[in-house]
XYZ file of C-alpha atoms in Angstrom:
662
model
C -28.460 10.336 -27.331
C -27.752 11.794 -24.316
C -24.589 13.883 -23.434
C -24.527 15.123 -19.576
C -20.948 16.154 -19.897
C -17.149 16.034 -19.843
C -14.096 17.213 -17.533
C -10.805 16.799 -17.111
C -10.092 17.670 -21.183
C -10.662 14.575 -21.981
C -13.205 14.150 -25.779
C -17.071 14.618 -25.299
C -19.230 11.324 -24.875
C -23.208 10.471 -25.920
C -25.019 7.086 -23.911
C -26.720 5.632 -25.897
C -30.458 5.062 -24.420
C -32.078 3.215 -27.286
C -32.125 0.433 -24.600
C -34.446 0.640 -22.183
C -32.930 -2.091 -19.931
C -29.764 -1.189 -19.876
C -29.000 0.025 -16.598
C -27.500 4.166 -16.882
C -24.626 4.155 -15.159
C -22.398 7.642 -14.215
C -18.881 7.403 -14.554
C -16.224 10.901 -13.566
C -12.492 10.960 -14.538
C -11.088 13.687 -14.749
C -7.151 14.088 -15.352
C -6.756 18.132 -13.097
C -6.359 14.873 -10.404
C -3.405 13.648 -12.135
C -1.982 17.571 -10.293
C -1.477 16.366 -6.728
C 1.621 14.236 -7.169
C 5.676 13.983 -4.870
C 7.159 17.480 -4.849
C 10.576 16.082 -6.838
C 8.740 13.979 -9.163
C 9.735 11.139 -7.156
C 8.331 7.489 -8.037
C 5.540 6.680 -5.421
C 3.333 3.274 -5.027
C -0.017 6.570 -5.120
C 0.666 8.259 -8.312
C -1.011 10.437 -11.278
C -0.797 6.883 -13.587
C -3.224 5.217 -11.237
C -6.307 7.313 -12.638
C -4.760 7.227 -15.974
C -3.856 3.633 -16.276
C -8.256 3.522 -15.629
C -9.346 5.404 -17.946
C -7.669 4.199 -20.538
C -8.738 0.967 -20.208
C -12.223 1.583 -20.320
C -11.677 3.333 -23.622
C -10.083 0.430 -24.561
C -13.247 -1.357 -23.866
C -15.629 0.887 -25.236
C -16.345 1.559 -21.787
C -17.212 5.339 -21.340
C -19.407 5.734 -24.982
C -21.791 2.686 -22.048
C -22.036 5.724 -19.823
C -22.999 9.416 -18.539
C -19.819 10.942 -18.264
C -20.339 13.662 -15.127
C -18.085 17.323 -14.531
C -15.967 16.477 -11.744
C -16.575 19.497 -9.244
C -14.850 20.584 -6.535
C -16.786 19.968 -2.904
C -17.584 23.236 -0.931
C -16.039 23.703 3.004
C -19.638 23.236 4.302
C -19.676 19.712 3.428
C -15.874 18.705 4.138
C -16.352 19.946 6.957
C -19.229 17.703 8.285
C -16.190 14.861 8.537
C -12.715 17.232 9.166
C -12.003 19.989 11.234
C -12.119 23.312 9.953
C -7.922 23.909 10.508
C -7.594 20.531 8.890
C -9.605 21.836 6.075
C -8.300 25.319 6.094
C -4.460 23.459 5.257
C -5.209 21.491 2.563
C -7.075 24.419 0.793
C -4.381 26.614 1.651
C -1.773 24.585 1.749
C -0.886 24.454 -2.302
C -0.977 28.138 -2.689
C 2.631 27.838 0.548
C 6.273 28.505 -0.317
C 7.273 24.450 -0.817
C 9.990 24.111 1.674
C 6.289 25.137 4.316
C 4.757 22.622 1.969
C 7.061 19.559 2.262
C 7.779 20.616 6.407
C 4.090 19.773 7.059
C 3.889 16.537 5.257
C 6.638 16.084 6.432
C 4.745 16.217 10.076
C 1.555 13.515 8.268
C 1.711 10.433 8.006
C 3.090 9.150 4.720
C 1.467 12.868 3.363
C 2.819 14.487 0.018
C 2.365 17.500 -0.613
C 2.547 19.602 -4.686
C 0.968 22.972 -6.000
C -1.655 20.640 -7.140
C -2.991 18.388 -3.933
C -5.462 21.201 -2.907
C -7.015 21.220 -6.512
C -7.446 17.037 -6.802
C -8.221 16.600 -3.099
C -10.500 18.876 -3.526
C -12.221 17.224 -6.993
C -11.877 14.166 -5.550
C -14.359 15.010 -2.438
C -17.082 16.867 -4.767
C -16.722 14.155 -7.691
C -17.865 10.814 -5.034
C -20.457 13.767 -4.082
C -21.180 15.045 -7.493
C -21.972 11.343 -8.421
C -23.420 9.412 -4.532
C -26.088 12.666 -5.106
C -27.096 11.635 -8.595
C -27.317 7.871 -8.034
C -29.542 8.811 -4.380
C -31.807 11.026 -6.996
C -32.895 7.671 -9.635
C -30.726 9.933 -12.518
C -28.705 6.682 -12.142
C -28.543 3.165 -11.118
C -24.461 3.551 -10.383
C -21.375 5.191 -10.526
C -17.741 5.273 -10.238
C -15.485 7.738 -9.748
C -12.498 7.420 -10.130
C -10.186 9.857 -7.825
C -7.525 10.718 -6.092
C -6.045 11.395 -3.599
C -8.037 7.780 -1.870
C -9.961 9.203 0.803
C -10.552 5.738 3.271
C -7.900 7.385 5.975
C -7.904 10.706 6.756
C -9.576 11.146 9.784
C -10.811 14.230 11.788
C -8.132 16.257 11.880
C -5.369 13.961 9.954
C -4.450 13.313 6.888
C -2.666 10.161 6.555
C -2.308 7.254 4.179
C -1.515 9.355 0.682
C -5.107 10.625 1.702
C -5.755 13.862 2.717
C -9.799 14.603 2.457
C -12.355 11.085 3.626
C -14.652 11.739 -0.005
C -16.425 9.160 0.817
C -17.471 10.317 5.019
C -17.948 13.220 2.653
C -20.399 11.464 0.276
C -22.576 9.600 3.197
C -22.337 12.613 5.104
C -24.249 14.824 2.577
C -26.633 12.884 1.550
C -28.045 12.052 5.141
C -27.672 15.296 6.013
C -27.803 17.886 3.496
C -30.411 16.610 1.199
C -32.654 14.925 3.277
C -35.756 15.459 1.061
C -32.938 11.994 -1.368
C -34.624 9.762 1.645
C -31.363 8.399 2.134
C -31.816 7.172 5.576
C -29.943 3.743 5.661
C -26.401 3.170 4.173
C -24.036 0.585 3.809
C -20.067 1.383 3.179
C -18.319 -1.103 2.330
C -14.431 -0.983 2.257
C -12.883 -4.104 0.217
C -9.524 -1.505 0.269
C -6.836 -3.894 1.454
C -6.316 -1.281 4.070
C -8.344 -0.675 6.869
C -10.646 2.536 6.477
C -9.519 4.171 9.408
C -11.176 8.120 9.036
C -14.003 5.860 8.018
C -15.002 4.291 10.252
C -14.413 6.869 12.991
C -16.731 9.063 10.935
C -19.127 7.040 11.559
C -18.703 5.248 14.529
C -21.819 5.729 16.742
C -24.055 6.998 13.845
C -26.379 3.001 12.972
C -27.834 5.762 10.650
C -24.196 4.041 9.205
C -23.631 0.701 8.482
C -20.149 0.160 7.376
C -17.843 -3.384 6.500
C -14.176 -3.331 6.463
C -12.473 -6.090 5.431
C -8.898 -5.917 5.706
C -5.192 -7.113 5.827
C -4.712 -6.342 9.290
C -1.405 -9.289 11.039
C -3.050 -8.530 14.566
C -1.903 -4.591 14.259
C 1.300 -4.957 11.786
C -0.333 -3.741 9.147
C -0.818 -0.528 8.108
C -1.874 2.186 9.102
C -0.991 -0.567 12.458
C -3.392 -0.312 14.801
C -5.837 -2.106 16.870
C -8.653 -0.321 15.537
C -8.922 -2.857 12.892
C -10.077 -5.808 14.630
C -13.240 -7.554 14.954
C -13.664 -6.580 18.556
C -14.358 -2.357 17.683
C -18.341 -3.012 16.417
C -19.025 0.920 17.182
C -20.457 2.413 20.573
C -23.579 4.012 22.143
C -26.424 4.158 19.398
C -23.647 2.657 16.883
C -22.321 0.001 18.303
C -22.667 -3.128 16.194
C -23.270 -0.833 12.747
C -19.236 -0.879 12.817
C -18.127 -4.325 11.324
C -13.946 -5.566 10.795
C -13.048 -8.863 9.451
C -9.408 -7.938 9.712
C -7.482 -10.988 7.849
C -4.287 -12.818 10.534
C -2.223 -13.072 6.777
C -1.105 -11.723 3.525
C -2.588 -14.230 0.617
C -6.041 -13.560 1.105
C -8.273 -14.106 -2.414
C -11.254 -14.991 -4.192
C -12.296 -17.423 -2.010
C -11.327 -15.611 1.571
C -13.694 -12.392 0.590
C -16.533 -14.784 -0.891
C -16.304 -16.689 2.067
C -16.604 -12.856 4.345
C -19.012 -11.646 1.710
C -22.411 -15.492 2.783
C -21.134 -15.930 6.269
C -20.940 -11.635 6.799
C -21.657 -9.269 5.192
C -24.659 -11.012 2.621
C -26.739 -11.861 6.037
C -26.351 -8.457 7.889
C -27.006 -6.234 4.843
C -30.232 -8.229 4.124
C -31.799 -7.007 7.674
C -29.742 -3.440 7.730
C -31.153 -3.718 4.716
C -30.007 -0.046 2.958
C -31.012 2.641 0.828
C -28.147 3.066 -0.858
C -24.821 1.269 -1.241
C -21.557 3.516 -1.274
C -18.512 1.159 -1.751
C -14.472 2.307 -0.846
C -12.982 0.949 -3.911
C -9.649 0.349 -3.350
C -7.384 -2.816 -5.494
C -5.383 -3.131 -3.933
C -5.350 -6.843 -2.303
C -5.463 -7.269 -6.042
C -3.678 -10.266 -6.423
C 0.188 -8.534 -7.692
C -0.511 -5.613 -5.607
C 2.977 -4.700 -3.823
C 0.950 -3.764 -0.901
C -1.008 -5.634 -0.349
C 0.386 -8.967 -0.903
C -3.310 -10.966 -1.435
C -4.682 -12.409 -4.202
C -8.242 -10.924 -5.070
C -8.700 -11.341 -8.976
C -11.340 -9.450 -11.213
C -13.066 -11.866 -11.838
C -13.264 -12.404 -8.060
C -14.031 -8.430 -7.664
C -17.482 -8.758 -9.995
C -18.426 -12.217 -7.950
C -18.338 -9.529 -5.065
C -20.003 -6.640 -6.529
C -22.753 -8.119 -8.407
C -23.754 -10.022 -5.028
C -24.140 -5.900 -2.911
C -26.266 -5.178 -6.826
C -29.194 -7.463 -5.311
C -29.352 -4.978 -2.286
C -30.919 -0.809 -2.442
C -32.528 -2.118 -6.003
C -28.900 -2.035 -7.637
C -27.489 2.205 -6.323
C -24.373 1.991 -5.705
C -21.088 4.157 -5.999
C -17.507 3.345 -6.291
C -15.625 5.537 -5.700
C -10.529 4.539 -6.157
C -9.344 3.890 -2.735
C -5.771 2.382 -2.962
C -4.214 0.112 -6.393
C -1.270 -0.229 -7.049
C -0.291 -2.397 -9.488
C -0.623 -0.083 -12.501
C -1.763 -3.729 -14.825
C -5.053 -5.029 -11.138
C -6.128 -2.549 -10.883
C -6.467 -1.207 -14.436
C -8.040 -4.691 -14.687
C -9.766 -5.291 -11.607
C -12.200 -1.323 -11.798
C -13.414 -2.782 -16.184
C -14.569 -6.136 -14.317
C -15.805 -3.388 -12.006
C -17.398 -1.848 -15.021
C -18.243 -4.535 -16.473
C -20.685 -5.693 -13.775
C -22.429 -2.290 -12.645
C -23.377 -2.526 -16.437
C -24.717 -5.186 -16.678
C -22.667 -7.089 -19.656
C -22.838 -11.017 -18.616
C -24.013 -13.262 -16.627
C -21.404 -13.920 -13.406
C -20.426 -17.221 -12.335
C -19.215 -17.838 -8.866
C -15.991 -19.673 -7.525
C -16.781 -23.312 -7.601
C -13.500 -24.928 -6.542
C -12.262 -23.050 -4.068
C -11.886 -23.019 -0.200
C -10.402 -20.472 1.750
C -7.371 -20.561 4.221
C -8.130 -22.097 7.775
C -7.289 -18.619 9.183
C -9.895 -16.811 7.604
C -12.483 -19.397 8.768
C -11.094 -18.450 13.051
C -11.942 -14.723 11.288
C -15.807 -15.706 9.686
C -16.761 -17.176 13.219
C -14.472 -14.928 15.924
C -16.387 -11.772 13.942
C -20.379 -13.879 13.923
C -19.630 -14.188 17.303
C -19.175 -10.808 18.282
C -21.974 -8.830 16.233
C -24.265 -11.618 17.134
C -25.387 -9.896 19.909
C -26.794 -7.316 16.807
C -27.151 -9.450 14.875
C -29.164 -12.264 15.436
C -28.681 -13.865 11.714
C -25.073 -14.568 12.472
C -25.586 -16.723 15.982
C -25.847 -19.507 14.422
C -22.641 -21.387 14.696
C -21.269 -22.117 11.236
C -21.384 -25.842 10.174
C -18.285 -28.699 10.582
C -19.138 -29.922 7.543
C -18.386 -26.471 5.685
C -15.194 -24.840 7.716
C -13.143 -28.184 7.376
C -13.128 -27.390 3.439
C -10.095 -24.974 3.646
C -7.607 -24.404 1.338
C -4.772 -26.344 2.003
C -1.819 -24.566 4.738
C 1.227 -22.335 2.040
C 3.673 -24.823 0.266
C 7.246 -23.976 2.368
C 9.845 -24.806 0.718
C 12.824 -26.553 4.089
C 16.723 -25.801 2.894
C 18.247 -28.867 1.449
C 20.201 -31.295 4.086
C 23.025 -30.258 1.193
C 25.163 -27.004 0.794
C 25.700 -28.298 -2.433
C 22.023 -27.296 -4.165
C 23.057 -27.257 -8.016
C 21.014 -26.024 -10.661
C 20.070 -30.284 -11.594
C 18.546 -30.095 -8.343
C 16.158 -26.821 -8.955
C 15.068 -27.823 -11.163
C 13.734 -31.085 -10.160
C 12.313 -29.155 -6.343
C 10.347 -26.874 -8.667
C 8.389 -29.496 -10.906
C 7.503 -30.268 -8.652
C 6.106 -27.513 -6.670
C 4.824 -27.008 -9.861
C 3.281 -30.211 -9.806
C 2.333 -30.181 -7.166
C 0.286 -26.248 -8.218
C -0.962 -28.355 -10.948
C -2.908 -31.162 -8.680
C -3.645 -29.514 -5.788
C -3.183 -25.271 -5.052
C -4.346 -24.414 -8.477
C -8.672 -25.050 -8.101
C -8.316 -24.939 -4.593
C -7.421 -21.163 -4.965
C -8.826 -20.883 -8.221
C -5.425 -18.964 -9.874
C -3.357 -19.276 -12.694
C 0.023 -21.323 -12.601
C 1.854 -18.552 -14.693
C 1.215 -16.183 -11.698
C 2.236 -19.146 -8.623
C 5.303 -20.265 -10.321
C 6.441 -16.626 -9.370
C 5.857 -17.865 -6.023
C 7.774 -20.796 -6.648
C 11.001 -18.881 -8.424
C 10.383 -16.652 -4.929
C 10.595 -19.089 -2.432
C 13.511 -20.840 -4.322
C 16.452 -17.697 -4.732
C 15.115 -17.428 -0.830
C 15.934 -20.927 0.382
C 19.358 -20.788 -1.167
C 19.890 -17.147 -0.340
C 19.084 -17.125 3.729
C 22.502 -20.027 3.445
C 25.342 -16.868 2.900
C 26.381 -14.341 5.054
C 26.971 -11.162 4.856
C 27.984 -7.936 6.574
C 25.160 -5.122 5.827
C 27.308 -2.313 6.707
C 25.960 1.228 8.245
C 26.844 4.295 7.440
C 23.750 6.861 7.922
C 20.100 6.552 10.487
C 21.180 2.903 10.021
C 23.741 3.155 12.626
C 21.436 3.449 15.441
C 19.989 -0.603 15.412
C 17.208 0.158 16.242
C 16.444 1.674 13.555
C 18.198 -0.134 10.941
C 15.865 -3.049 12.784
C 12.916 -1.533 11.467
C 14.179 -2.875 7.872
C 14.260 -6.349 8.636
C 10.742 -6.966 11.649
C 9.601 -3.973 9.445
C 7.892 -0.317 12.205
C 9.363 2.850 12.560
C 11.453 4.860 14.986
C 10.876 8.456 16.479
C 11.420 10.870 13.721
C 10.822 8.897 10.524
C 7.551 9.845 9.244
C 5.918 6.570 7.382
C 6.896 2.305 8.432
C 9.207 0.308 7.073
C 7.250 -3.443 5.503
C 10.114 -5.020 7.239
C 11.436 -8.606 5.544
C 10.561 -12.114 4.879
C 12.886 -13.030 7.143
C 12.144 -11.405 10.450
C 15.232 -13.045 12.339
C 17.479 -10.001 14.092
C 20.503 -9.825 13.104
C 23.613 -12.667 14.422
C 26.364 -10.689 15.629
C 26.621 -6.139 15.428
C 30.481 -4.095 14.834
C 31.732 -1.801 13.771
C 34.323 -0.865 11.998
C 35.972 2.207 10.541
C 36.581 2.711 6.874
C 38.711 4.650 3.858
C 35.247 6.280 2.281
C 33.954 10.523 2.879
C 30.748 10.471 4.112
C 28.397 13.406 3.668
C 25.008 13.954 3.573
C 22.724 15.562 -0.051
C 18.903 16.041 -1.235
C 16.928 17.537 0.299
C 14.179 16.263 0.887
C 12.665 12.474 1.943
C 9.715 10.924 2.366
C 10.439 8.682 5.001
C 12.056 11.951 7.498
C 10.871 14.752 6.078
C 12.917 17.628 5.085
C 16.961 17.819 5.215
C 19.405 16.034 3.660
C 20.278 12.264 4.291
C 23.697 9.990 4.105
C 25.730 9.282 1.782
C 28.953 7.185 0.937
C 31.645 7.707 -1.269
C 31.570 4.608 -3.252
C 35.951 5.944 -3.855
C 37.610 4.816 -0.877
C 40.284 7.941 0.719
C 42.913 7.308 2.825
C 42.617 10.620 4.137
C 38.596 10.124 4.681
C 37.066 8.117 8.508
C 33.759 6.586 7.903
C 32.185 4.903 10.951
C 29.751 1.758 9.575
C 28.206 -0.346 12.297
C 28.359 -4.227 11.101
C 25.425 -6.315 10.916
C 25.679 -10.240 9.401
C 22.199 -10.917 8.450
C 21.743 -13.764 5.248
C 21.944 -11.985 1.912
C 18.438 -12.628 1.583
C 17.564 -10.514 4.091
C 20.405 -7.625 2.497
C 17.662 -8.072 -0.787
C 14.543 -7.543 0.665
C 16.854 -3.799 2.625
C 17.826 -3.037 -0.717
C 14.303 -3.011 -1.829
C 13.249 -0.850 1.268
C 15.954 0.929 0.832
C 15.093 2.184 -3.109
C 12.291 0.585 -5.065
C 10.093 -0.680 -2.096
C 7.392 -1.401 -5.090
C 9.376 -3.453 -7.223
C 8.690 -6.934 -6.877
C 10.898 -9.873 -5.730
C 9.691 -12.936 -7.498
C 13.458 -12.547 -8.239
C 16.518 -11.248 -6.326
C 17.961 -7.716 -6.566
C 21.768 -9.409 -5.617
C 21.960 -12.765 -6.191
C 25.618 -15.294 -5.777
C 26.562 -14.643 -9.827
C 26.781 -10.475 -8.183
C 28.270 -11.397 -4.733
C 31.025 -13.337 -6.304
C 31.959 -10.373 -9.252
C 32.100 -7.968 -6.861
C 34.818 -9.101 -4.582
C 36.314 -8.289 -7.883
C 34.485 -5.206 -9.305
C 34.283 -3.231 -6.351
C 31.192 -2.750 -7.138
C 27.871 -3.592 -8.814
C 24.936 -0.413 -9.538
C 21.442 -2.302 -9.386
C 20.056 -1.728 -12.727
C 16.210 -3.236 -12.001
C 16.128 -0.167 -8.406
C 18.165 2.846 -10.325
C 15.159 4.492 -9.543
C 17.024 4.787 -6.176
C 18.536 6.733 -5.001
C 21.291 3.570 -3.239
C 20.764 1.269 -6.017
C 25.167 1.301 -6.066
C 26.082 -2.449 -4.081
C 30.074 -1.553 -2.188
C 32.539 -4.365 -1.193
C 34.180 -2.545 1.633
C 36.430 -5.593 2.048
C 35.885 -9.410 4.178
C 35.452 -9.731 8.078
C 35.542 -12.986 9.368
C 35.855 -14.384 5.972
C 32.509 -12.916 4.927
C 31.948 -9.482 2.771
C 31.104 -6.584 3.597
C 28.701 -5.301 1.785
C 26.955 -0.932 1.523
C 25.285 1.062 -0.664
C 25.122 4.177 -1.689
C 25.117 6.423 -5.063
C 26.613 5.594 -8.070
C 29.337 6.866 -9.610
C 28.021 9.979 -11.240
C 25.492 10.460 -9.062
C 28.739 12.051 -7.172
C 29.509 13.989 -10.191
C 26.416 15.723 -10.005
C 26.350 16.730 -6.537
C 29.730 18.332 -6.436
C 28.460 20.162 -9.600
C 24.705 20.610 -7.669
C 22.134 19.391 -9.649
C 22.074 17.159 -7.126
C 21.622 19.032 -4.244
C 24.305 18.526 -0.498
C 22.217 19.338 2.341
C 22.928 19.098 5.598
C 20.375 16.570 7.776
C 16.971 17.723 10.050
C 17.538 17.346 13.504
C 15.543 14.536 13.824
C 17.149 12.270 11.281
C 21.030 13.505 13.052
C 19.642 12.453 16.201
C 19.388 8.934 15.375
C 22.812 9.101 14.107
C 24.019 10.462 17.118
C 22.335 8.002 18.838
C 23.891 5.740 16.990
C 27.521 6.762 17.425
C 26.841 6.414 20.993
C 24.827 3.957 22.244
C 27.759 1.557 19.938
C 30.363 3.044 21.679
C 32.139 4.677 19.447
C 32.082 8.436 19.995
C 30.522 11.075 22.695
C 27.258 12.870 21.573
C 29.511 15.766 20.651
C 31.961 14.674 19.402
C 29.312 12.702 17.242
C 28.017 15.931 16.566
C 30.595 17.419 15.042
C 32.156 14.204 13.323
C 28.570 15.097 11.129
C 28.566 18.861 10.782
C 31.994 18.323 9.643
C 30.909 16.072 7.583
C 27.852 18.222 5.649
C 29.558 20.943 5.684
C 33.125 19.897 4.933
C 33.133 20.071 0.122
C 32.941 17.100 -1.959
């Protein structure tokens, strides 16, 4: 027996060494990295549970007992400064000792970042842990390793934290091996980033460095998917001596699964890796391309990840380091991580997918990538045979609206049955998916088709009074002052009509920090009417389907939408009840849907806090807080551009709403 150490309050594990052929696989997990969390305990996709569910899953499978358990160590500033500016390193080192209001102010200026009293330690441990395992694999003390770390890293750039990432863990480890430990003989590193988002920070770090071959496959959608720019397009190949050493495979759409990723491995990554012949492979192992991930929208299975990893083990004598990046569906995250650990331990033979075909768009992207890179990698010069690229999955099954306005339940059942049969006969063997998983998509398509036929007026009383801001919920994106992007609705058609009305309800401002706007209060509406109150509202005529997507984005963006949050039955009920709290998103601040009347025989709906929250606002349990200037300016723009008030009148309206007692 051989003990290598433990960390973070875990039980110690010993690794059996009596099996000569068993690989020495390292594992790092430290509960101290759970200290990085949202400052007010709000739910967030990048949460401490992400690493604990992985560790618990591995423990249940008996994995740690078979691994070398390593202690997490904080990275030294000198190693981090090889990738980040001194200003950035100083900021992250000291951020947790600052007053919470100053931390929140700093976070509000960054893109998709939160900070708390545990952020500094977690960031240093994450970077140090990846360095630790990378060095031991490079030395030959370990065959491979997995660093279960957070916060993730691949979005973090030279002078900026972004996209949940504080330090670029994988880039720091690669730089450490190349520049700090030349005696290890690591001269060429392959970085594979299979996170669903582009590894913009890693790309920029090694943009001109031929010692690092950076490969990223990610959802891109022509710059519409986060980080929402063209850095991840296939034309971005590096420059100077690093030209050709930066490979991007940008998906044109979501839903890409095992067959799509396998095709990219076989026809882009594997041929180039053979030519490059790396000394070690570092994997930015994000699992947000997994089936069911709320942010990714792709369909990789645990088995798919195991096949991809197994193919990488043919290079660098199997010297591979996995560092956790994204992954926000806790079940698929844990299952995918376990599948990868079983590959590193060489538990069992991995069978490839034999009957699955990629999407047509996947072949299009692969051929574009090969053509772009063929000048640098001759192995990609040959055109793929038509016989191969003709093997593609059928187009997505789309549900068209019925000609009749009176779809009854029986008709829906027939449609569902037909679609399920289509899944069984065609889609399942081609995409290698489970029938029960596809049922969710069928259900989603059915309710969306049905609710798309019903119009409602959505009444915006806060920042959504500015049409440009509201369109972020429909089309995706962000406006000035916003700190993060909106995902948008599935149906991105703009509102059919816009009107203004006033209602006898009280506008006020509460809470003191949001991820979207940073410090300051945001608008709420008292759900009870009062003839002495007057609230301006902008009415948008949208479909009930779109209203569901807006309701989701206003509350709990990571909730799955296999069924609607607010259906036709709820619409009928609210006409009598006046308001309905939506239980599925009750963690959100705006989960109470309120009925405000009719306009042209179409119901007017808004969303605000429940009555119970009103009492908490009054008692001070939930703070009342004036809005920030950026947020207030958004309301002013809406009122002025909507020709309801002058700029002076609008400013006064907001000031009164933020100072008048409840």
